[in-house]
Amino acid sequence: MAALSSEFGDLVQIKKQLIYVITLCRERGLVHSVKWASELAFALNPLPMNELPPPPPFTEEDAQDLDVLGLAKSYFDLKEYDRAAYFLRGCRSQKAYFLYMYSRYLSGEKKKDDETVDSLGPLEKGQVRNEALRELRVELSKKHQAGELDGFTLYLYGVVLRKLDLLKEAVDVFVEAAHALPLHWGAWLELCNLITNIEMLKALSLPDCWIRDFFLAHMYTELQMIKEALQKYQSLIDAGFSKSTYIISQIAVAYHNIRDIDQALSLFNELREQDPYRIENMDTFSNLLYVRSMKPELSYLAHNLVEIDKYRVETCCVIGNYYSLRSQHEKAALYFQRALKLNPRCLGAWTLMGHEYMEMKNTSAAIQAYRHAIEVNKRDYRAWYGLGQTYEILKMPFYCLYYYRRAHQLRPNDSRMLVALGECYEKLSQQVEAKKCYWRAYSVGDVERMALLKLAKLHEQLNESDEAAHCYIIYIQDIFSCGEHLEHLEVSTALRYLGQYYFKSKRYDEASLCAQRCCDYNDAREEGKALLRQISQVRDQGEASSADLSLPCVFGSLSNNNTPVRRVSPLDLSSVTP
């Protein structure tokens, strides 16, 4: 991990820079960048009067445009973008030129959104375009070639290029914008959305400024490099940003991404205490409450957000999750559609809507929703995984394989992706690949504790009894060491198999132990009793137990929960000695 920028030593200087950039962004109507910088500035100690930075420099052109800029900005703030652009059309200052172009851009976006909402539902949104984009690109491109764009207009040029799907050019322009004005968070955030992998990130030439560390931490979270992201955020906290709600929320999202649910819930609750009217990231919080089936808490959150602002994307997603938890899937889908009417690029809403359509057995709508999610962000592993599941329902294993592989590439250490891949390979009769996937799923920490079981059953089908027994042994040792054996129905399956395996191997003591354990489970009780009778008959005939010790006893470690579980390779299991 790269060290933090040397500039973190002087928090007073950082605070001055934040106050300065807040003023610049506010004058240009860049409200999200203003909010981000303001939250960060609020996390630092106040400056004494004599340390406050001077206002931004004021040029002769600014003086000439002062009145018209004041008038146009008032129209801009009221979302009368065409009116603002009309009055700014002849202005010459950099500030007025940015506001003129930005007003034209936002006017086009507003018309596009209105047309989308009026004419089409979110799933059939079609190709409604912002008609102003091409003209803006031509004008900005000329200025760019002449070197007349400042940091803000470079940012706007990048946004226009991205909207026109000229992604490579957009990346270059956003990097240029970050160099021209490193403190403008908007340019960094746009860059985040365009970087698809770590190689691309490493290839970028970024300015050496303290804000780059915030960008890298955000980028690591997006690329699922959670360990690196958490280290980066921790060092930012140590550098003096411990009160930043932005950093707390980002750490909570990072823990959500690695399914450390307790840690994430704790941080979100802390965030709610510090900032009770916050709406950002509350959809992620609701995902956690949903996974834990915390119905009262999710209900409270939904009601609370409706009181604050019911027409926010996050609020609609939280209500959607609430209805989904109550198994009211039509209502849930309706609220996710509402979220998409408010913001058609809302990634979470597309993915969640796909899940709801899956629940309603509407696979074609689910596929459409997941595809839209991937259009918004190709790094969304949930959408790739969802597509894999839909094609699994449609019994199209080759398609499943493609989508599960994409999900696995994005989450290489997620056991659910590996188990899904293993099942796919099994259906395609690629047993060797399936074994590798199941074993890898177990090795990276099997969330659902199913990988070993599936591996054991695969060995069983292939008549590889020694290997199957090894897998069942490790499975049972794992389950018993966690103290959850009664919750796992499949434990009885493993015990039944091992009982028979030990009996055939003439290891009657172990077979007897397995048979006795089978009696703890309703579905295996009769077989357990039958096996005990068989063992008893054999012993009555005076047959001795076999001395073959090629397998460890399944219950050898159960008396001591601290015994480490032996990790054995699935492809050469017989080489393991007890």
Coordinates of C-alpha atoms in Angstrom, one line a residue:
M1 CA 0.0 0.0 0.0
A2 CA 1.3 3.4 -0.9
A3 CA 2.1 5.8 1.9
L4 CA -0.2 8.7 2.5
S5 CA 0.5 12.0 0.8
S6 CA 3.0 14.1 2.7
E7 CA 0.5 17.0 2.7
F8 CA -1.5 15.3 5.5
G9 CA 1.0 16.8 7.9
D10 CA -0.7 20.2 7.7
L11 CA -4.4 19.9 8.4
V12 CA -4.7 23.7 8.7
Q13 CA -3.6 24.0 5.1
I14 CA -6.0 21.2 4.0
K15 CA -8.9 23.0 5.8
K16 CA -8.0 26.2 3.9
Q17 CA -8.0 24.4 0.6
L18 CA -11.4 22.9 1.3
I19 CA -12.9 26.3 2.2
Y20 CA -11.4 27.7 -1.0
V21 CA -12.8 24.9 -3.2
I22 CA -16.2 25.1 -1.5
T23 CA -16.5 28.7 -2.6
L24 CA -15.4 27.9 -6.2
C25 CA -17.9 24.9 -6.6
R26 CA -20.8 26.9 -4.9
E27 CA -20.4 29.7 -7.5
R28 CA -20.7 27.2 -10.3
G29 CA -23.6 25.2 -8.9
L30 CA -21.7 22.0 -8.3
V31 CA -23.7 21.1 -5.3
H32 CA -22.5 17.5 -4.7
S33 CA -18.8 18.6 -4.7
V34 CA -19.8 21.4 -2.3
K35 CA -21.4 18.9 0.0
W36 CA -18.5 16.4 0.0
A37 CA -15.9 19.2 0.7
S38 CA -18.1 20.7 3.4
E39 CA -18.5 17.4 5.2
L40 CA -14.8 16.9 5.1
A41 CA -14.1 20.5 6.3
F42 CA -16.6 20.0 9.1
A43 CA -14.6 17.0 10.3
L44 CA -11.5 19.2 10.9
N45 CA -11.1 21.8 13.6
P46 CA -12.4 25.3 13.0
L47 CA -9.8 27.9 11.8
P48 CA -9.2 31.1 13.8
M49 CA -10.3 34.4 12.1
N50 CA -6.8 35.3 11.0
E51 CA -6.2 31.9 9.4
L52 CA -9.2 32.0 7.0
P53 CA -8.3 31.9 3.3
P54 CA -8.9 35.0 1.1
P55 CA -11.7 34.8 -1.4
P56 CA -10.9 33.5 -4.9
P57 CA -9.2 36.0 -7.2
F58 CA -11.5 38.4 -9.1
T59 CA -10.6 39.4 -12.7
E60 CA -11.6 42.3 -14.9
E61 CA -13.8 39.9 -16.9
D62 CA -15.5 38.7 -13.7
A63 CA -16.3 42.3 -12.8
Q64 CA -17.9 42.9 -16.2
D65 CA -20.0 39.7 -15.9
L66 CA -20.9 40.3 -12.2
D67 CA -24.5 41.4 -12.7
V68 CA -25.4 38.9 -15.4
L69 CA -23.8 36.1 -13.5
G70 CA -25.8 37.0 -10.3
L71 CA -29.0 37.0 -12.4
A72 CA -28.2 33.8 -14.3
K73 CA -27.1 32.0 -11.1
S74 CA -30.5 32.8 -9.5
Y75 CA -32.3 31.2 -12.5
F76 CA -29.9 28.3 -12.4
D77 CA -30.6 27.6 -8.7
L78 CA -34.4 27.6 -9.6
K79 CA -33.6 24.9 -12.3
E80 CA -34.5 27.4 -15.1
Y81 CA -31.5 26.3 -17.1
D82 CA -32.5 27.6 -20.5
R83 CA -33.2 31.0 -19.0
A84 CA -29.8 31.0 -17.3
A85 CA -28.0 30.0 -20.5
Y86 CA -29.8 32.7 -22.5
F87 CA -28.5 35.5 -20.3
L88 CA -25.0 34.0 -20.1
R89 CA -24.5 33.5 -23.8
G90 CA -22.2 36.6 -24.5
C91 CA -20.2 36.5 -21.2
R92 CA -16.4 36.2 -21.4
S93 CA -15.2 35.2 -17.9
Q94 CA -14.2 31.5 -17.1
K95 CA -16.9 31.3 -14.4
A96 CA -19.7 32.6 -16.6
Y97 CA -18.6 30.3 -19.5
F98 CA -18.7 27.2 -17.3
L99 CA -22.2 28.1 -16.0
Y100 CA -23.4 28.8 -19.5
M101 CA -22.2 25.4 -20.8
Y102 CA -23.3 23.6 -17.6
S103 CA -26.8 25.2 -17.9
R104 CA -27.1 23.9 -21.4
Y105 CA -26.0 20.4 -20.4
L106 CA -28.4 20.3 -17.4
S107 CA -31.3 21.6 -19.6
G108 CA -30.7 18.7 -22.0
E109 CA -30.5 16.2 -19.1
K110 CA -33.8 17.5 -17.5
K111 CA -35.6 17.2 -20.9
K112 CA -34.3 13.7 -21.4
D113 CA -35.4 12.6 -17.9
D114 CA -38.8 14.2 -18.3
E115 CA -39.3 12.4 -21.6
T116 CA -38.1 9.1 -20.1
V117 CA -40.5 9.3 -17.2
D118 CA -43.5 10.5 -19.3
S119 CA -43.2 7.9 -22.1
L120 CA -41.6 4.8 -20.8
G121 CA -41.4 2.5 -17.8
P122 CA -37.8 1.9 -16.5
L123 CA -37.5 -1.5 -18.1
E124 CA -38.4 -0.1 -21.6
K125 CA -36.5 3.1 -21.2
G126 CA -35.2 2.9 -24.8
Q127 CA -32.6 5.3 -26.1
V128 CA -33.8 8.7 -25.0
R129 CA -30.8 11.0 -25.6
N130 CA -29.7 14.4 -24.3
E131 CA -29.9 16.3 -27.6
A132 CA -27.5 19.0 -26.3
L133 CA -24.5 16.6 -26.0
R134 CA -23.2 16.7 -29.5
E135 CA -23.2 20.5 -29.8
L136 CA -21.5 20.8 -26.4
R137 CA -18.9 18.3 -27.4
V138 CA -18.1 20.3 -30.6
E139 CA -17.7 23.6 -28.8
L140 CA -15.8 22.2 -25.9
S141 CA -13.5 20.2 -28.1
K142 CA -12.4 23.4 -30.0
K143 CA -11.7 25.2 -26.7
H144 CA -9.8 22.1 -25.5
Q145 CA -7.6 22.0 -28.5
A146 CA -6.9 25.7 -28.0
G147 CA -6.0 25.0 -24.4
E148 CA -8.7 27.4 -23.1
L149 CA -10.5 25.1 -20.6
D150 CA -10.0 25.4 -16.9
G151 CA -10.4 22.6 -14.4
F152 CA -14.2 22.9 -14.2
T153 CA -14.8 23.1 -17.9
L154 CA -12.5 20.1 -18.4
Y155 CA -14.6 18.2 -15.9
L156 CA -17.8 19.2 -17.9
Y157 CA -16.1 18.1 -21.2
G158 CA -15.3 14.7 -19.6
V159 CA -18.9 14.3 -18.5
V160 CA -20.1 15.1 -22.0
L161 CA -17.7 12.5 -23.5
R162 CA -18.8 9.9 -21.0
K163 CA -22.4 10.5 -21.8
L164 CA -21.6 10.0 -25.5
D165 CA -19.9 6.7 -24.6
L166 CA -16.4 8.0 -25.6
L167 CA -15.0 6.4 -22.5
K168 CA -11.2 6.4 -23.4
E169 CA -11.2 10.1 -24.2
A170 CA -13.3 10.8 -21.1
V171 CA -10.7 9.1 -18.9
D172 CA -7.9 11.3 -20.3
V173 CA -9.9 14.5 -19.9
F174 CA -10.9 13.6 -16.3
V175 CA -7.2 13.0 -15.5
E176 CA -6.4 16.4 -17.1
A177 CA -9.2 18.0 -15.0
A178 CA -7.8 16.4 -11.8
H179 CA -4.3 17.9 -12.6
A180 CA -5.8 21.3 -13.4
L181 CA -7.9 21.4 -10.2
P182 CA -7.0 18.6 -7.9
L183 CA -9.4 19.7 -5.1
H184 CA -12.6 19.2 -7.2
W185 CA -14.0 15.9 -6.0
G186 CA -16.5 15.6 -8.9
A187 CA -13.7 14.9 -11.4
W188 CA -12.2 12.2 -9.2
L189 CA -15.6 10.5 -8.7
E190 CA -16.3 10.5 -12.5
L191 CA -12.9 8.9 -13.0
C192 CA -13.9 6.2 -10.4
N193 CA -16.9 5.2 -12.6
L194 CA -14.7 4.6 -15.6
I195 CA -11.9 2.5 -14.2
T196 CA -12.6 -1.2 -14.6
N197 CA -9.6 -2.9 -13.1
I198 CA -6.4 -2.4 -11.0
E199 CA -4.1 -2.4 -14.1
M200 CA -6.1 0.6 -15.5
L201 CA -5.8 2.4 -12.1
K202 CA -2.0 1.8 -11.9
A203 CA -1.5 3.1 -15.5
L204 CA -3.1 6.5 -14.6
S205 CA -0.8 9.5 -14.0
L206 CA -2.5 11.2 -11.1
P207 CA -1.6 14.5 -9.3
D208 CA 0.3 14.1 -6.0
C209 CA -2.3 15.7 -3.8
W210 CA -3.9 14.6 -0.5
I211 CA -7.2 14.1 -2.2
R212 CA -5.7 11.3 -4.2
D213 CA -5.7 9.1 -1.1
F214 CA -9.5 9.5 -0.8
F215 CA -9.8 8.6 -4.5
L216 CA -7.6 5.5 -4.1
A217 CA -9.5 4.3 -1.0
H218 CA -12.8 4.8 -2.9
M219 CA -11.4 3.0 -5.9
Y220 CA -10.1 0.0 -3.9
T221 CA -13.7 -0.4 -2.4
E222 CA -15.1 -0.3 -5.9
L223 CA -12.6 -2.9 -7.2
Q224 CA -13.4 -5.2 -4.2
M225 CA -9.9 -4.7 -2.8
I226 CA -11.4 -4.3 0.6
K227 CA -8.3 -5.0 2.7
E228 CA -6.4 -2.2 0.9
A229 CA -9.4 0.1 1.1
L230 CA -9.8 -0.4 4.9
Q231 CA -6.0 0.2 5.4
K232 CA -6.3 3.4 3.4
Y233 CA -9.3 4.7 5.3
Q234 CA -7.7 3.8 8.6
S235 CA -4.6 5.8 7.7
L236 CA -6.9 8.8 6.7
I237 CA -8.6 8.5 10.2
D238 CA -5.2 8.5 11.8
A239 CA -4.2 11.5 9.8
G240 CA -6.9 13.6 11.4
F241 CA -10.2 12.8 9.7
S242 CA -11.6 10.6 12.5
K243 CA -14.9 12.7 12.7
S244 CA -15.6 12.4 9.0
T245 CA -19.0 10.8 8.4
Y246 CA -18.0 10.3 4.8
I247 CA -15.1 8.0 5.9
I248 CA -17.3 6.1 8.4
S249 CA -19.9 5.5 5.6
Q250 CA -17.3 4.3 3.2
I251 CA -15.8 1.9 5.8
A252 CA -19.4 0.6 6.5
V253 CA -19.9 0.0 2.7
A254 CA -16.5 -1.8 2.6
Y255 CA -17.6 -4.2 5.4
H256 CA -20.9 -4.7 3.6
N257 CA -19.0 -5.7 0.5
I258 CA -17.1 -8.5 2.3
R259 CA -20.2 -9.6 4.2
D260 CA -18.9 -8.6 7.6
I261 CA -22.5 -7.8 8.6
D262 CA -22.0 -7.2 12.3
Q263 CA -19.2 -4.6 11.7
A264 CA -21.1 -2.9 8.9
L265 CA -24.4 -2.7 11.0
S266 CA -22.4 -1.2 14.0
L267 CA -20.9 1.5 11.8
F268 CA -24.2 2.4 10.1
N269 CA -25.8 2.7 13.5
E270 CA -23.0 5.0 14.6
L271 CA -23.5 7.0 11.4
R272 CA -27.3 7.3 12.1
E273 CA -26.5 8.7 15.6
Q274 CA -24.0 11.3 14.3
D275 CA -26.2 12.3 11.3
P276 CA -29.8 11.2 11.9
Y277 CA -31.2 12.9 8.7
R278 CA -28.7 11.3 6.4
I279 CA -30.1 9.4 3.4
E280 CA -27.0 8.5 1.4
N281 CA -26.0 4.8 1.8
M282 CA -29.1 4.0 3.7
D283 CA -30.1 1.6 0.9
T284 CA -26.9 -0.3 1.7
F285 CA -27.9 -0.3 5.4
S286 CA -31.3 -1.7 4.5
N287 CA -29.6 -4.5 2.5
L288 CA -27.8 -5.5 5.7
L289 CA -31.1 -5.4 7.7
Y290 CA -32.7 -7.5 5.0
V291 CA -30.0 -10.1 5.0
R292 CA -30.4 -10.4 8.8
S293 CA -34.2 -10.5 8.5
M294 CA -34.4 -7.5 11.0
K295 CA -38.0 -6.6 10.1
P296 CA -38.7 -4.1 12.9
E297 CA -35.5 -2.2 12.3
L298 CA -36.1 -2.2 8.5
S299 CA -39.6 -1.0 9.1
Y300 CA -38.4 1.8 11.4
L301 CA -35.7 2.9 8.8
A302 CA -38.3 3.0 6.0
H303 CA -40.8 5.1 8.0
N304 CA -38.0 7.4 9.1
L305 CA -36.7 8.0 5.6
V306 CA -40.2 8.6 4.3
E307 CA -40.6 11.4 6.9
I308 CA -37.3 12.9 5.8
D309 CA -37.8 12.7 2.0
K310 CA -39.9 10.1 0.3
Y311 CA -38.9 11.1 -3.2
R312 CA -35.3 10.0 -2.9
V313 CA -33.8 7.0 -4.7
E314 CA -32.4 5.5 -1.4
T315 CA -35.8 5.9 0.3
C316 CA -37.6 4.0 -2.5
C317 CA -34.9 1.2 -2.3
V318 CA -35.3 0.9 1.5
I319 CA -39.1 0.6 1.1
G320 CA -38.6 -1.9 -1.7
N321 CA -36.4 -4.0 0.6
Y322 CA -39.0 -3.8 3.4
Y323 CA -41.7 -5.2 1.1
S324 CA -39.4 -7.8 -0.2
L325 CA -38.7 -9.0 3.3
R326 CA -42.4 -9.3 3.8
S327 CA -42.6 -11.4 0.6
Q328 CA -44.7 -8.7 -1.1
H329 CA -42.6 -8.9 -4.3
E330 CA -44.9 -6.9 -6.6
K331 CA -44.9 -3.9 -4.2
A332 CA -41.2 -4.2 -3.8
A333 CA -40.6 -4.2 -7.6
L334 CA -42.9 -1.1 -7.8
Y335 CA -40.7 0.8 -5.4
F336 CA -37.5 -0.2 -7.2
Q337 CA -39.2 1.1 -10.4
R338 CA -39.9 4.4 -8.6
A339 CA -36.3 4.6 -7.7
L340 CA -35.3 4.2 -11.3
K341 CA -37.7 6.9 -12.4
L342 CA -35.9 9.2 -10.1
N343 CA -32.5 8.0 -11.2
P344 CA -32.2 5.6 -14.2
R345 CA -28.5 5.0 -13.4
C346 CA -29.2 3.7 -9.9
L347 CA -27.2 0.5 -9.8
G348 CA -28.7 -1.0 -6.6
A349 CA -32.3 -0.5 -7.8
W350 CA -31.7 -2.4 -11.1
T351 CA -30.1 -5.3 -9.3
L352 CA -32.7 -5.4 -6.5
M353 CA -35.5 -5.3 -9.1
G354 CA -33.9 -8.2 -10.9
H355 CA -34.0 -10.2 -7.6
E356 CA -37.7 -9.3 -7.2
Y357 CA -38.5 -10.5 -10.8
M358 CA -36.7 -13.7 -9.9
E359 CA -38.9 -14.2 -6.9
M360 CA -41.9 -13.6 -9.1
K361 CA -40.6 -16.2 -11.6
N362 CA -40.5 -13.5 -14.4
T363 CA -37.1 -14.5 -15.8
S364 CA -37.2 -12.3 -18.9
A365 CA -37.8 -9.2 -16.9
A366 CA -35.1 -10.2 -14.4
I367 CA -32.6 -10.7 -17.2
Q368 CA -33.5 -7.2 -18.6
A369 CA -33.0 -5.6 -15.1
Y370 CA -29.6 -7.3 -14.5
R371 CA -28.4 -6.3 -18.0
H372 CA -29.3 -2.7 -17.2
A373 CA -27.3 -3.0 -14.0
I374 CA -24.3 -4.2 -15.9
E375 CA -24.8 -1.3 -18.4
V376 CA -24.6 1.1 -15.4
N377 CA -21.6 -0.6 -13.9
K378 CA -19.7 -3.6 -15.3
R379 CA -18.2 -4.2 -11.9
D380 CA -21.5 -5.1 -10.3
Y381 CA -20.9 -8.8 -9.4
R382 CA -24.4 -9.2 -8.1
A383 CA -25.9 -8.5 -11.5
W384 CA -23.5 -11.0 -13.2
Y385 CA -24.4 -13.6 -10.5
G386 CA -28.1 -12.8 -10.9
L387 CA -27.9 -13.4 -14.6
G388 CA -26.2 -16.7 -13.9
Q389 CA -29.1 -17.7 -11.6
T390 CA -31.7 -16.8 -14.2
Y391 CA -30.1 -18.9 -16.9
E392 CA -29.8 -21.7 -14.4
I393 CA -33.6 -21.6 -13.9
L394 CA -33.9 -21.6 -17.7
K395 CA -31.6 -24.7 -17.7
M396 CA -29.0 -23.1 -19.9
P397 CA -25.7 -24.2 -18.2
F398 CA -23.4 -22.7 -20.9
Y399 CA -24.8 -19.3 -20.4
C400 CA -24.7 -19.8 -16.6
L401 CA -21.0 -20.6 -16.8
Y402 CA -20.2 -17.4 -18.6
Y403 CA -22.0 -15.2 -16.1
Y404 CA -20.8 -17.0 -13.0
R405 CA -17.2 -16.7 -14.4
R406 CA -17.7 -13.0 -14.7
A407 CA -19.0 -12.7 -11.2
H408 CA -16.1 -14.9 -9.9
Q409 CA -13.5 -12.6 -11.7
L410 CA -15.0 -9.7 -9.8
R411 CA -15.1 -11.6 -6.5
P412 CA -12.4 -14.2 -6.6
N413 CA -12.7 -15.0 -2.9
D414 CA -16.4 -15.3 -2.7
S415 CA -17.4 -18.9 -2.0
R416 CA -20.9 -18.4 -3.4
M417 CA -19.6 -17.7 -6.9
L418 CA -17.3 -20.7 -6.7
V419 CA -20.0 -23.1 -5.5
A420 CA -22.3 -21.8 -8.4
L421 CA -19.4 -22.4 -10.8
G422 CA -18.8 -25.9 -9.4
E423 CA -22.5 -26.8 -9.9
C424 CA -22.3 -25.5 -13.4
Y425 CA -19.3 -27.6 -14.3
E426 CA -21.0 -30.6 -12.7
K427 CA -24.0 -30.1 -15.0
L428 CA -21.7 -29.9 -18.0
S429 CA -19.9 -33.1 -16.8
Q430 CA -16.7 -31.3 -16.2
Q431 CA -16.0 -33.1 -12.9
V432 CA -12.4 -32.1 -12.5
E433 CA -13.2 -28.4 -12.8
A434 CA -16.2 -28.8 -10.5
K435 CA -13.9 -30.4 -7.8
K436 CA -11.4 -27.6 -8.1
C437 CA -14.2 -25.0 -7.6
Y438 CA -15.7 -26.7 -4.6
W439 CA -12.3 -27.1 -3.0
R440 CA -11.4 -23.5 -3.6
A441 CA -14.8 -22.4 -2.2
Y442 CA -14.0 -24.3 1.0
S443 CA -10.4 -22.9 1.1
V444 CA -11.5 -19.2 0.9
G445 CA -14.0 -19.6 3.7
D446 CA -17.3 -21.2 2.7
V447 CA -20.0 -18.8 3.7
E448 CA -22.9 -21.3 3.3
R449 CA -20.9 -24.4 4.4
M450 CA -22.0 -26.3 1.3
A451 CA -18.8 -26.6 -0.7
L452 CA -17.4 -29.7 1.1
L453 CA -20.7 -31.4 1.0
K454 CA -21.1 -30.9 -2.7
L455 CA -17.5 -32.1 -3.2
A456 CA -18.1 -35.2 -1.1
K457 CA -21.3 -36.0 -3.1
L458 CA -19.4 -35.6 -6.3
H459 CA -16.7 -38.0 -5.2
E460 CA -19.5 -40.3 -4.1
Q461 CA -21.1 -40.3 -7.6
L462 CA -17.7 -41.0 -9.1
N463 CA -17.3 -44.0 -6.7
E464 CA -14.2 -42.3 -5.1
S465 CA -15.2 -43.5 -1.7
D466 CA -11.9 -42.6 0.1
E467 CA -12.0 -39.0 -1.1
A468 CA -15.8 -38.7 -0.4
A469 CA -15.1 -39.9 3.2
H470 CA -12.3 -37.4 3.7
C471 CA -14.6 -34.5 2.6
Y472 CA -17.4 -35.7 4.9
I473 CA -15.0 -36.0 7.8
I474 CA -13.7 -32.4 7.4
Y475 CA -17.3 -31.2 6.8
I476 CA -18.4 -32.7 10.1
Q477 CA -15.4 -31.5 12.0
D478 CA -16.0 -28.0 10.7
I479 CA -19.7 -28.1 11.7
F480 CA -19.1 -29.6 15.1
S481 CA -16.3 -27.2 15.9
C482 CA -18.7 -24.3 15.3
G483 CA -21.3 -25.9 17.6
E484 CA -24.0 -25.7 14.9
H485 CA -24.4 -29.3 14.0
L486 CA -28.1 -29.5 14.8
E487 CA -28.9 -26.6 12.4
H488 CA -27.3 -28.4 9.5
L489 CA -29.6 -31.1 8.1
E490 CA -26.9 -32.5 5.9
V491 CA -24.8 -33.6 8.8
S492 CA -27.0 -36.7 9.0
T493 CA -26.2 -37.4 5.3
A494 CA -22.5 -37.3 6.1
L495 CA -22.9 -39.5 9.2
R496 CA -24.9 -42.1 7.2
Y497 CA -22.2 -42.3 4.5
L498 CA -19.3 -42.5 7.0
G499 CA -21.1 -45.2 9.0
Q500 CA -21.4 -47.3 5.9
Y501 CA -17.9 -46.5 4.8
Y502 CA -16.3 -47.5 8.1
F503 CA -18.5 -50.6 8.3
K504 CA -17.2 -51.7 4.8
S505 CA -13.7 -50.9 5.9
K506 CA -14.3 -53.2 9.0
R507 CA -13.6 -50.3 11.4
Y508 CA -16.5 -51.2 13.6
D509 CA -15.8 -48.8 16.5
E510 CA -15.9 -45.7 14.2
A511 CA -18.9 -47.2 12.3
S512 CA -20.7 -47.7 15.7
L513 CA -20.0 -44.0 16.7
C514 CA -21.4 -42.7 13.4
A515 CA -24.5 -45.0 13.7
Q516 CA -25.1 -43.7 17.3
R517 CA -24.8 -40.1 16.1
C518 CA -27.3 -40.9 13.3
C519 CA -29.8 -41.6 16.0
D520 CA -29.8 -37.9 16.9
Y521 CA -31.5 -37.1 13.6
N522 CA -35.0 -38.0 12.6
D523 CA -34.2 -38.7 9.0
A524 CA -31.3 -41.0 9.8
R525 CA -32.4 -42.7 13.0
E526 CA -33.7 -45.9 11.4
E527 CA -30.6 -46.3 9.3
G528 CA -28.5 -45.7 12.4
K529 CA -30.3 -48.4 14.3
A530 CA -30.1 -50.8 11.4
L531 CA -26.3 -50.2 11.2
L532 CA -25.9 -50.8 14.9
R533 CA -27.7 -54.1 14.6
Q534 CA -25.4 -55.1 11.7
I535 CA -22.3 -54.2 13.7
S536 CA -23.6 -56.2 16.6
Q537 CA -24.2 -59.3 14.4
V538 CA -20.7 -59.0 13.0
R539 CA -19.2 -58.7 16.5
D540 CA -21.2 -61.6 17.7
Q541 CA -19.6 -63.7 15.0
G542 CA -16.3 -62.7 16.4
E543 CA -14.9 -60.7 13.5
A544 CA -12.2 -58.2 14.6
S545 CA -12.0 -54.6 13.5
S546 CA -9.7 -53.8 10.6
A547 CA -6.3 -52.2 11.4
D548 CA -6.4 -50.2 8.2
L549 CA -5.9 -46.6 9.3
S550 CA -5.8 -44.8 6.0
L551 CA -8.5 -42.4 7.3
P552 CA -8.6 -40.4 10.5
C553 CA -11.5 -41.1 12.8
V554 CA -14.3 -38.6 12.2
F555 CA -14.8 -38.0 15.9
G556 CA -11.2 -37.8 16.9
S557 CA -11.3 -34.0 17.0
L558 CA -14.8 -33.6 18.3
S559 CA -13.8 -33.9 21.9
N560 CA -11.5 -30.9 21.5
N561 CA -12.8 -28.0 19.5
N562 CA -9.4 -26.4 19.2
T563 CA -8.0 -29.1 17.0
P564 CA -7.0 -27.5 13.7
V565 CA -8.9 -28.9 10.7
R566 CA -6.7 -30.8 8.3
R567 CA -6.8 -29.2 4.8
V568 CA -6.6 -32.0 2.2
S569 CA -6.3 -31.6 -1.5
P570 CA -9.3 -32.9 -3.4
L571 CA -7.3 -34.3 -6.3
D572 CA -4.9 -36.4 -4.2
L573 CA -6.7 -37.1 -1.1
S574 CA -5.2 -40.6 -0.5
S575 CA -1.8 -39.1 0.3
V576 CA -3.0 -37.6 3.6
T577 CA -2.0 -39.5 6.7
P578 CA -4.1 -39.3 9.9

